Amino acid sequence: MRFLAEVAQAGAATGRHVVKRIGIIGTGIMGADHARLLTDAVSGACVGGVFDPDAERAGGVAARSGGARVFADPYALIGDDGIDAVLIASSDATHEEYVLACVAAGKPVLCEKPLAPTTEGCARILEAEAAHGSRLVTVGFMRRFDPGYTDLKAVLDGGEVGIPLMIHHVHRNPAAVPGIPGSALITNSAVHELDITRWLFGEEITEVAVHTPRPSGRAGGTRDPQLLILTTESGVLADVEIFVNARYGYEVRCELVAEEGTVTLDAPPPTSLRRGGLHARELPADWRPRFAEAYRLELQDWIDGTGRGATAWDGFAATYVAQACVAALESGERHVVGMPSIPRLYRG
Ligand SMILES: NC(=O)c1ccc[n+]([C@@H]2O[C@H](COP(=O)([O-])OP(=O)(O)OC[C@H]3O[C@@H](n4cnc5c(N)ncnc54)[C@H](O)[C@@H]3O)[C@@H](O)[C@H]2O)c1
Ligand SMILES: O[C@H]1[C@H](O)[C@@H](O)[C@H](O)[C@@H](O)[C@H]1O
């Protein structure tokens, strides 16, 4: 984020240590976790204020963040002179209105994924940023900072395994809210694989298909699991198994298949137990332990203004492909994505 970089430079020039005061909107699981990281694990930042409709929850996070202010109005937080940048971790449907308010106020904003659940909502954000004239928005696709994914990309980009042909993704959660629509598996969960596939290969997804086996009896009527088949511009085939009621734990892994070899991204930690005829490794209950380092690096990058995070365009593109996948799920047919061309603000 250019603004945060400028603040840092100003601090360096005057010899003062500048701490950016972050306002957090939404202090549920992710908002609380980001507040903890900003307070304890990220340098150059503090939590300046929080808002959540659940005032008690907001108060608890503020107290654990060194006594941050609790705002009664999210727009007052966004407009406050004591808040340098905003982190949005409220529910998906609320992201658009808060991101637009941040852009209107000229404040850098890190918005949890998805940027917005609809392409229309994402497009309104692109228009607002274009009218502002520079990038303010970062999207919380934290896998771009996960050491496993960055290693995999380095091997691929270094040419060590040659031309990529296929990638197999597995994304499993232990349990989801019973009966959620099948589309939510795509827009809320598989959207990570849509982003990471674009990022890994540096190209767009052009065609999608979605297959469903008989649904798990544990899914309360949801079409779960699903198998997404994606084709990229150069002809790489990516399959994504998304299974949000897998019961046994949280797991994300993948295997890249290329002309000269394969690269496997397995689930950390590396420690495993051999005992009584078994070789076992503990699995986390959710994404926070699995991607702890990715969240920390993502936040540090945002605070430092290095700008490696996903842009509003990346947020738009992921939602655009997700919408094509939802159409493919509903029709049972293959869909051509037809991605619009990238606006000038996001080129290069
Ligand atoms: N990057 C990741 O790996 C990751 C992981 C989990 C969740 N997420 C995303 O983070 C966001 C939050 O997810 P969560 O798991 O923390 O959910 P959560 O339900 O635990 O928290 C959401 C919070 O938003 C608050 N909220 C509801 N309506 C609001 C409004 N109008 N204004 C402000 N706050 C409002 C709720 O009171 C709640 O405290 C979601 O968009 C989700 O998709 C990202
Ligand atoms: O909102 C969460 C989050 O984005 C996690 O990273 C993902 O693994 C889950 O499937 C999803 O429900």
Coordinates of C-alpha atoms and ligand atoms in Angstrom, one line a residue:
M1 CA 0.0 0.0 0.0
R2 CA 1.6 3.2 -1.2
F3 CA 0.0 5.3 1.7
L4 CA 1.4 3.0 4.4
A5 CA 4.8 3.1 2.7
E6 CA 4.7 6.9 2.6
V7 CA 3.8 7.0 6.3
A8 CA 6.8 4.7 7.0
Q9 CA 9.1 6.8 4.9
A10 CA 8.0 10.0 6.7
G11 CA 8.7 8.3 10.0
A12 CA 12.2 7.2 8.9
A13 CA 12.9 10.7 7.6
T14 CA 12.1 12.3 11.0
G15 CA 13.8 9.4 12.9
R16 CA 10.5 8.6 14.6
H17 CA 9.1 5.1 14.8
V18 CA 5.7 5.3 13.2
V19 CA 3.1 2.8 14.3
K20 CA 0.1 2.5 12.0
R21 CA -3.2 2.5 13.9
I22 CA -5.5 -0.1 12.3
G23 CA -9.2 -0.1 12.6
I24 CA -10.9 -3.5 12.5
I25 CA -14.5 -4.0 11.4
G26 CA -15.8 -7.4 12.5
T27 CA -14.2 -9.0 15.5
G28 CA -15.4 -12.6 15.1
I29 CA -12.9 -15.4 14.6
M30 CA -10.8 -13.7 11.9
G31 CA -11.1 -10.2 13.3
A32 CA -9.9 -11.4 16.7
D33 CA -7.1 -13.4 15.2
H34 CA -5.9 -10.5 13.1
A35 CA -6.1 -8.2 16.1
R36 CA -3.9 -10.6 18.1
L37 CA -1.3 -10.8 15.3
L38 CA -1.3 -7.0 14.8
T39 CA -0.7 -6.6 18.6
D40 CA 1.8 -9.4 19.2
A41 CA 3.4 -10.6 16.0
V42 CA 3.5 -7.8 13.5
S43 CA 5.9 -4.8 13.8
G44 CA 4.9 -1.2 13.1
A45 CA 1.2 -1.6 13.8
C46 CA -1.3 -1.5 16.6
V47 CA -5.1 -1.9 16.8
G48 CA -6.4 1.7 17.0
G49 CA -10.1 0.9 17.0
V50 CA -12.7 -1.9 16.5
F51 CA -16.3 -2.2 15.6
D52 CA -18.7 -5.1 15.7
P53 CA -22.5 -5.1 16.1
D54 CA -21.8 -7.4 19.0
A55 CA -20.4 -4.7 21.3
E56 CA -19.3 -7.2 24.0
R57 CA -17.2 -9.1 21.4
A58 CA -15.7 -5.9 20.2
G59 CA -14.9 -4.8 23.7
G60 CA -13.2 -8.1 24.5
V61 CA -11.0 -7.8 21.4
A62 CA -10.2 -4.1 22.2
A63 CA -9.2 -5.1 25.8
R64 CA -6.9 -7.8 24.5
S65 CA -5.4 -5.3 22.0
G66 CA -3.9 -2.9 24.4
G67 CA -7.1 -0.9 25.0
A68 CA -8.1 0.0 21.5
R69 CA -11.2 2.3 21.1
V70 CA -14.5 0.6 20.6
F71 CA -16.6 2.4 18.0
A72 CA -20.4 2.3 17.9
D73 CA -20.5 3.2 14.2
P74 CA -18.3 1.5 11.5
Y75 CA -18.3 4.6 9.3
A76 CA -17.1 6.8 12.2
L77 CA -14.2 4.3 12.6
I78 CA -13.4 4.6 8.9
G79 CA -13.5 8.4 8.9
D80 CA -11.6 8.9 12.2
D81 CA -8.3 10.7 12.0
G82 CA -6.8 8.4 14.6
I83 CA -7.2 5.4 12.2
D84 CA -4.6 5.1 9.5
A85 CA -5.9 2.0 7.7
V86 CA -8.8 -0.4 8.0
L87 CA -9.0 -4.2 8.1
I88 CA -12.4 -5.7 7.2
A89 CA -13.2 -9.1 8.8
S90 CA -17.0 -8.9 8.9
S91 CA -19.3 -11.3 7.1
D92 CA -18.9 -11.7 3.3
A93 CA -22.1 -9.7 2.4
T94 CA -20.9 -6.6 4.3
H95 CA -17.5 -6.2 2.6
E96 CA -18.5 -4.1 -0.3
E97 CA -20.1 -1.2 1.6
Y98 CA -17.1 -0.9 4.0
V99 CA -14.5 -1.2 1.2
L100 CA -16.3 1.6 -0.7
A101 CA -16.4 3.8 2.4
C102 CA -12.6 3.3 2.9
V103 CA -11.9 4.2 -0.7
A104 CA -14.1 7.3 -0.5
A105 CA -12.1 8.3 2.7
G106 CA -8.8 7.6 0.9
K107 CA -7.8 5.0 3.5
P108 CA -5.8 1.8 2.7
V109 CA -8.0 -1.3 3.4
L110 CA -7.3 -5.0 3.8
C111 CA -10.5 -6.8 3.1
E112 CA -10.9 -10.5 4.0
K113 CA -11.9 -12.7 1.1
P114 CA -14.1 -12.6 -0.8
L115 CA -13.8 -9.0 -1.9
A116 CA -17.5 -9.2 -2.4
P117 CA -19.7 -12.2 -3.1
T118 CA -21.0 -10.9 -6.4
T119 CA -19.1 -9.7 -9.5
E120 CA -21.3 -6.6 -9.6
G121 CA -20.2 -5.7 -6.1
C122 CA -16.5 -6.3 -7.0
A123 CA -17.0 -4.2 -10.1
R124 CA -18.3 -1.3 -8.1
I125 CA -15.1 -1.4 -6.0
L126 CA -12.9 -1.4 -9.1
E127 CA -14.8 1.6 -10.4
A128 CA -14.3 3.4 -7.1
E129 CA -10.6 2.7 -7.0
A130 CA -10.2 3.8 -10.6
A131 CA -12.0 7.1 -9.8
H132 CA -9.7 7.5 -6.8
G133 CA -6.7 7.0 -9.1
S134 CA -4.5 4.7 -7.1
R135 CA -4.7 1.3 -5.3
L136 CA -6.0 1.3 -1.8
V137 CA -7.5 -2.2 -1.6
T138 CA -5.8 -5.4 -0.7
V139 CA -7.7 -8.7 -0.5
G140 CA -7.0 -11.3 2.2
F141 CA -6.0 -14.2 -0.1
M142 CA -3.3 -15.2 2.5
R143 CA -2.2 -18.4 0.7
R144 CA 0.0 -16.1 -1.5
F145 CA 2.1 -15.7 1.7
D146 CA 2.1 -19.3 2.9
P147 CA 5.7 -20.7 2.8
G148 CA 4.5 -23.9 1.2
Y149 CA 2.8 -22.1 -1.7
T150 CA 5.6 -19.6 -2.2
D151 CA 8.1 -22.5 -2.3
L152 CA 6.0 -24.3 -4.9
K153 CA 5.8 -21.2 -7.0
A154 CA 9.6 -20.7 -6.7
V155 CA 10.2 -24.2 -8.0
L156 CA 7.7 -23.7 -10.9
D157 CA 9.1 -20.2 -11.8
G158 CA 12.7 -21.5 -11.5
G159 CA 11.9 -24.1 -14.2
E160 CA 13.0 -27.0 -12.0
V161 CA 10.1 -29.2 -13.1
G162 CA 9.5 -27.8 -16.5
I163 CA 6.2 -26.9 -18.1
P164 CA 3.2 -27.3 -15.8
L165 CA 0.5 -29.7 -17.0
M166 CA -2.0 -30.2 -14.1
I167 CA -2.5 -29.4 -10.5
H168 CA -4.6 -31.4 -8.0
H169 CA -6.0 -29.4 -5.1
V170 CA -7.6 -30.8 -1.9
H171 CA -9.5 -28.5 0.5
R172 CA -11.3 -30.0 3.4
N173 CA -13.0 -28.6 6.4
P174 CA -14.3 -30.8 9.3
A175 CA -17.8 -29.4 9.3
A176 CA -20.0 -26.6 7.9
V177 CA -23.3 -25.1 8.9
P178 CA -25.8 -27.9 7.9
G179 CA -27.8 -27.2 4.7
I180 CA -25.8 -24.2 3.4
P181 CA -26.2 -23.8 -0.4
G182 CA -23.8 -25.7 -2.6
S183 CA -22.7 -22.3 -4.1
A184 CA -21.2 -21.4 -0.7
L185 CA -18.6 -24.1 -1.1
I186 CA -17.4 -22.3 -4.2
T187 CA -17.8 -18.6 -3.2
N188 CA -16.5 -19.0 0.4
S189 CA -14.1 -21.9 0.3
A190 CA -12.9 -22.9 -3.2
V191 CA -12.4 -19.2 -4.0
H192 CA -9.0 -19.7 -2.4
E193 CA -8.0 -22.3 -5.0
L194 CA -9.4 -20.1 -7.8
D195 CA -7.1 -17.3 -6.6
I196 CA -4.0 -19.5 -6.0
T197 CA -4.4 -21.2 -9.4
R198 CA -4.4 -17.7 -11.1
W199 CA -1.4 -16.6 -9.0
L200 CA 0.7 -19.8 -9.4
F201 CA 0.4 -19.8 -13.2
G202 CA 0.2 -16.1 -13.7
E203 CA -2.8 -16.5 -16.1
E204 CA -6.5 -16.6 -16.2
I205 CA -8.9 -19.5 -15.8
T206 CA -10.9 -19.8 -19.1
E207 CA -13.3 -22.7 -18.6
V208 CA -14.9 -24.4 -15.6
A209 CA -17.0 -27.5 -14.9
V210 CA -18.3 -28.7 -11.5
H211 CA -19.1 -32.4 -10.8
T212 CA -20.8 -33.7 -7.7
P213 CA -20.9 -37.2 -6.3
R214 CA -23.8 -38.3 -4.2
P215 CA -23.8 -35.9 -1.2
S216 CA -22.3 -36.8 2.1
G217 CA -25.0 -37.8 4.6
R218 CA -23.3 -35.5 7.1
A219 CA -23.9 -32.4 5.0
G220 CA -27.5 -31.7 6.0
G221 CA -28.7 -31.6 2.3
T222 CA -25.8 -29.5 1.0
R223 CA -24.2 -30.7 -2.3
D224 CA -20.9 -31.6 -0.6
P225 CA -18.3 -32.6 -1.7
Q226 CA -17.7 -31.1 -5.1
L227 CA -15.1 -31.5 -7.8
L228 CA -14.2 -28.3 -9.8
I229 CA -12.3 -28.7 -13.1
L230 CA -10.6 -25.6 -14.3
T231 CA -8.7 -24.9 -17.5
T232 CA -6.2 -22.1 -17.7
E233 CA -5.3 -20.0 -20.7
S234 CA -2.2 -22.1 -21.6
G235 CA -4.1 -25.3 -21.1
V236 CA -3.1 -26.3 -17.5
L237 CA -5.9 -28.5 -16.0
A238 CA -6.6 -27.8 -12.3
D239 CA -9.0 -30.0 -10.2
V240 CA -10.3 -28.9 -6.8
E241 CA -11.8 -31.3 -4.4
I242 CA -13.8 -29.1 -2.0
F243 CA -15.3 -31.0 1.0
V244 CA -16.6 -28.9 3.9
N245 CA -18.0 -31.8 6.0
A246 CA -14.9 -34.1 5.9
R247 CA -15.2 -34.7 9.6
Y248 CA -11.6 -35.7 10.5
G249 CA -10.0 -32.2 10.5
Y250 CA -8.9 -29.3 8.4
E251 CA -6.6 -30.0 5.5
V252 CA -5.3 -28.2 2.4
R253 CA -2.8 -29.7 0.1
C254 CA -2.0 -29.9 -3.6
E255 CA 0.3 -31.6 -6.2
L256 CA 1.6 -29.9 -9.2
V257 CA 2.3 -32.2 -12.2
A258 CA 4.8 -30.9 -14.7
E259 CA 6.8 -32.3 -17.7
E260 CA 10.0 -33.0 -15.7
G261 CA 8.5 -33.8 -12.2
T262 CA 5.9 -33.0 -9.6
V263 CA 5.8 -30.8 -6.5
T264 CA 3.7 -31.7 -3.5
L265 CA 2.4 -29.2 -1.0
D266 CA 1.6 -31.1 2.1
A267 CA 0.1 -30.0 5.4
P268 CA 2.5 -28.8 8.1
P269 CA 3.6 -29.3 10.8
P270 CA 6.4 -31.7 9.8
T271 CA 6.3 -33.6 13.2
S272 CA 4.7 -37.0 13.1
L273 CA 4.3 -39.8 15.6
R274 CA 5.1 -43.5 15.0
R275 CA 3.7 -45.7 17.7
G276 CA 1.9 -49.0 18.0
G277 CA 2.0 -49.8 14.3
L278 CA 0.7 -46.4 13.3
H279 CA 2.4 -43.4 11.6
A280 CA 0.3 -40.4 12.6
R281 CA 0.3 -36.6 12.2
E282 CA -1.9 -34.2 14.0
L283 CA -4.3 -32.1 11.8
P284 CA -5.7 -28.7 12.9
A285 CA -9.4 -28.1 13.5
D286 CA -9.5 -25.1 11.3
W287 CA -7.5 -22.7 9.1
R288 CA -5.9 -20.6 11.8
P289 CA -3.1 -23.0 12.8
R290 CA -2.6 -24.3 9.2
F291 CA -2.1 -20.8 7.8
A292 CA -0.8 -19.0 10.9
E293 CA 2.5 -17.9 9.2
A294 CA 0.6 -16.9 6.0
Y295 CA -1.7 -14.5 8.0
R296 CA 1.3 -13.0 9.9
L297 CA 3.3 -12.5 6.7
E298 CA 0.2 -11.1 4.9
L299 CA -0.3 -8.5 7.6
Q300 CA 3.4 -7.6 7.9
D301 CA 3.5 -7.1 4.1
W302 CA 0.4 -4.8 4.2
I303 CA 1.8 -2.8 7.1
D304 CA 5.2 -2.5 5.4
G305 CA 3.5 -1.4 2.2
T306 CA 5.4 -4.0 0.2
G307 CA 2.3 -4.6 -1.9
R308 CA 2.6 -8.3 -2.6
G309 CA -1.0 -9.0 -1.6
A310 CA -3.9 -9.6 -3.9
T311 CA -5.4 -6.5 -5.5
A312 CA -9.0 -5.5 -6.0
W313 CA -8.6 -6.9 -9.5
D314 CA -7.6 -10.3 -8.1
G315 CA -10.6 -10.1 -5.8
F316 CA -12.8 -9.3 -8.8
A317 CA -11.3 -12.1 -10.9
A318 CA -11.7 -14.8 -8.2
T319 CA -15.3 -13.9 -7.7
Y320 CA -15.8 -13.8 -11.5
V321 CA -14.5 -17.3 -11.9
A322 CA -16.5 -18.4 -8.8
Q323 CA -19.7 -17.1 -10.4
A324 CA -18.9 -19.2 -13.5
C325 CA -18.4 -22.2 -11.3
V326 CA -21.7 -21.6 -9.6
A327 CA -23.4 -21.4 -13.0
A328 CA -21.6 -24.7 -13.9
L329 CA -22.8 -26.3 -10.7
E330 CA -26.4 -25.3 -11.3
S331 CA -26.5 -26.2 -15.0
G332 CA -24.3 -29.3 -14.8
E333 CA -22.5 -28.0 -17.9
R334 CA -19.1 -26.6 -18.8
H335 CA -18.9 -22.8 -18.7
V336 CA -16.6 -20.5 -20.6
V337 CA -15.4 -17.8 -18.1
G338 CA -15.0 -14.8 -20.5
M339 CA -12.9 -12.7 -18.1
P340 CA -13.0 -9.0 -18.9
S341 CA -9.7 -7.4 -19.7
I342 CA -7.6 -6.1 -16.8
P343 CA -8.1 -2.3 -16.1
R344 CA -5.0 -0.1 -16.5
L345 CA -4.6 0.5 -12.7
Y346 CA -3.7 -3.1 -12.2
R347 CA -1.4 -3.8 -15.1
G348 CA 2.3 -4.3 -14.6
Ligands
LIG1 N1 -8.6 -15.8 4.8 C1 -9.1 -16.8 5.4 O1 -8.6 -17.9 5.5 C2 -10.5 -16.7 6.1 C3 -10.8 -17.6 7.1 C4 -12.0 -17.4 7.7 C5 -12.9 -16.4 7.4 N2 -12.5 -15.6 6.4 C6 -13.4 -14.5 6.0 O2 -13.4 -13.5 7.1 C7 -14.6 -12.9 7.3 C8 -15.1 -13.2 8.7 O3 -15.1 -14.6 9.0 P1 -15.2 -15.2 10.5 O4 -14.9 -16.6 10.3 O5 -14.4 -14.3 11.3 O6 -16.7 -15.0 10.8 P2 -17.4 -14.7 12.2 O7 -18.8 -15.0 12.0 O8 -16.6 -15.4 13.3 O9 -17.2 -13.1 12.4 C9 -17.9 -12.2 11.6 C10 -18.1 -11.0 12.5 O10 -18.7 -10.0 11.7 C11 -19.7 -9.3 12.5 N3 -20.7 -8.6 11.7 C12 -21.8 -9.1 11.2 N4 -22.5 -8.2 10.5 C13 -21.7 -7.1 10.5 C14 -21.8 -5.8 10.0 N5 -22.9 -5.4 9.2 N6 -20.8 -4.9 10.2 C15 -19.7 -5.3 10.9 N7 -19.6 -6.5 11.5 C16 -20.5 -7.4 11.3 C17 -20.3 -10.4 13.4 O11 -20.9 -9.9 14.5 C18 -19.0 -11.3 13.7 O12 -18.4 -10.9 14.9 C19 -15.5 -13.6 6.3 O13 -15.6 -12.7 5.1 C20 -14.8 -14.9 5.9 O14 -15.1 -15.3 4.6 C21 -11.3 -15.7 5.8
LIG2 O1 -14.0 -18.9 5.3 C1 -13.1 -20.0 5.5 C2 -11.7 -19.6 5.1 O2 -11.7 -18.9 3.9 C3 -10.7 -20.8 5.1 O3 -9.5 -20.4 4.7 C4 -11.3 -21.9 4.2 O4 -10.4 -23.0 4.2 C5 -12.7 -22.3 4.6 O5 -13.1 -23.3 3.8 C6 -13.6 -21.2 4.6 O6 -14.9 -21.6 5.0

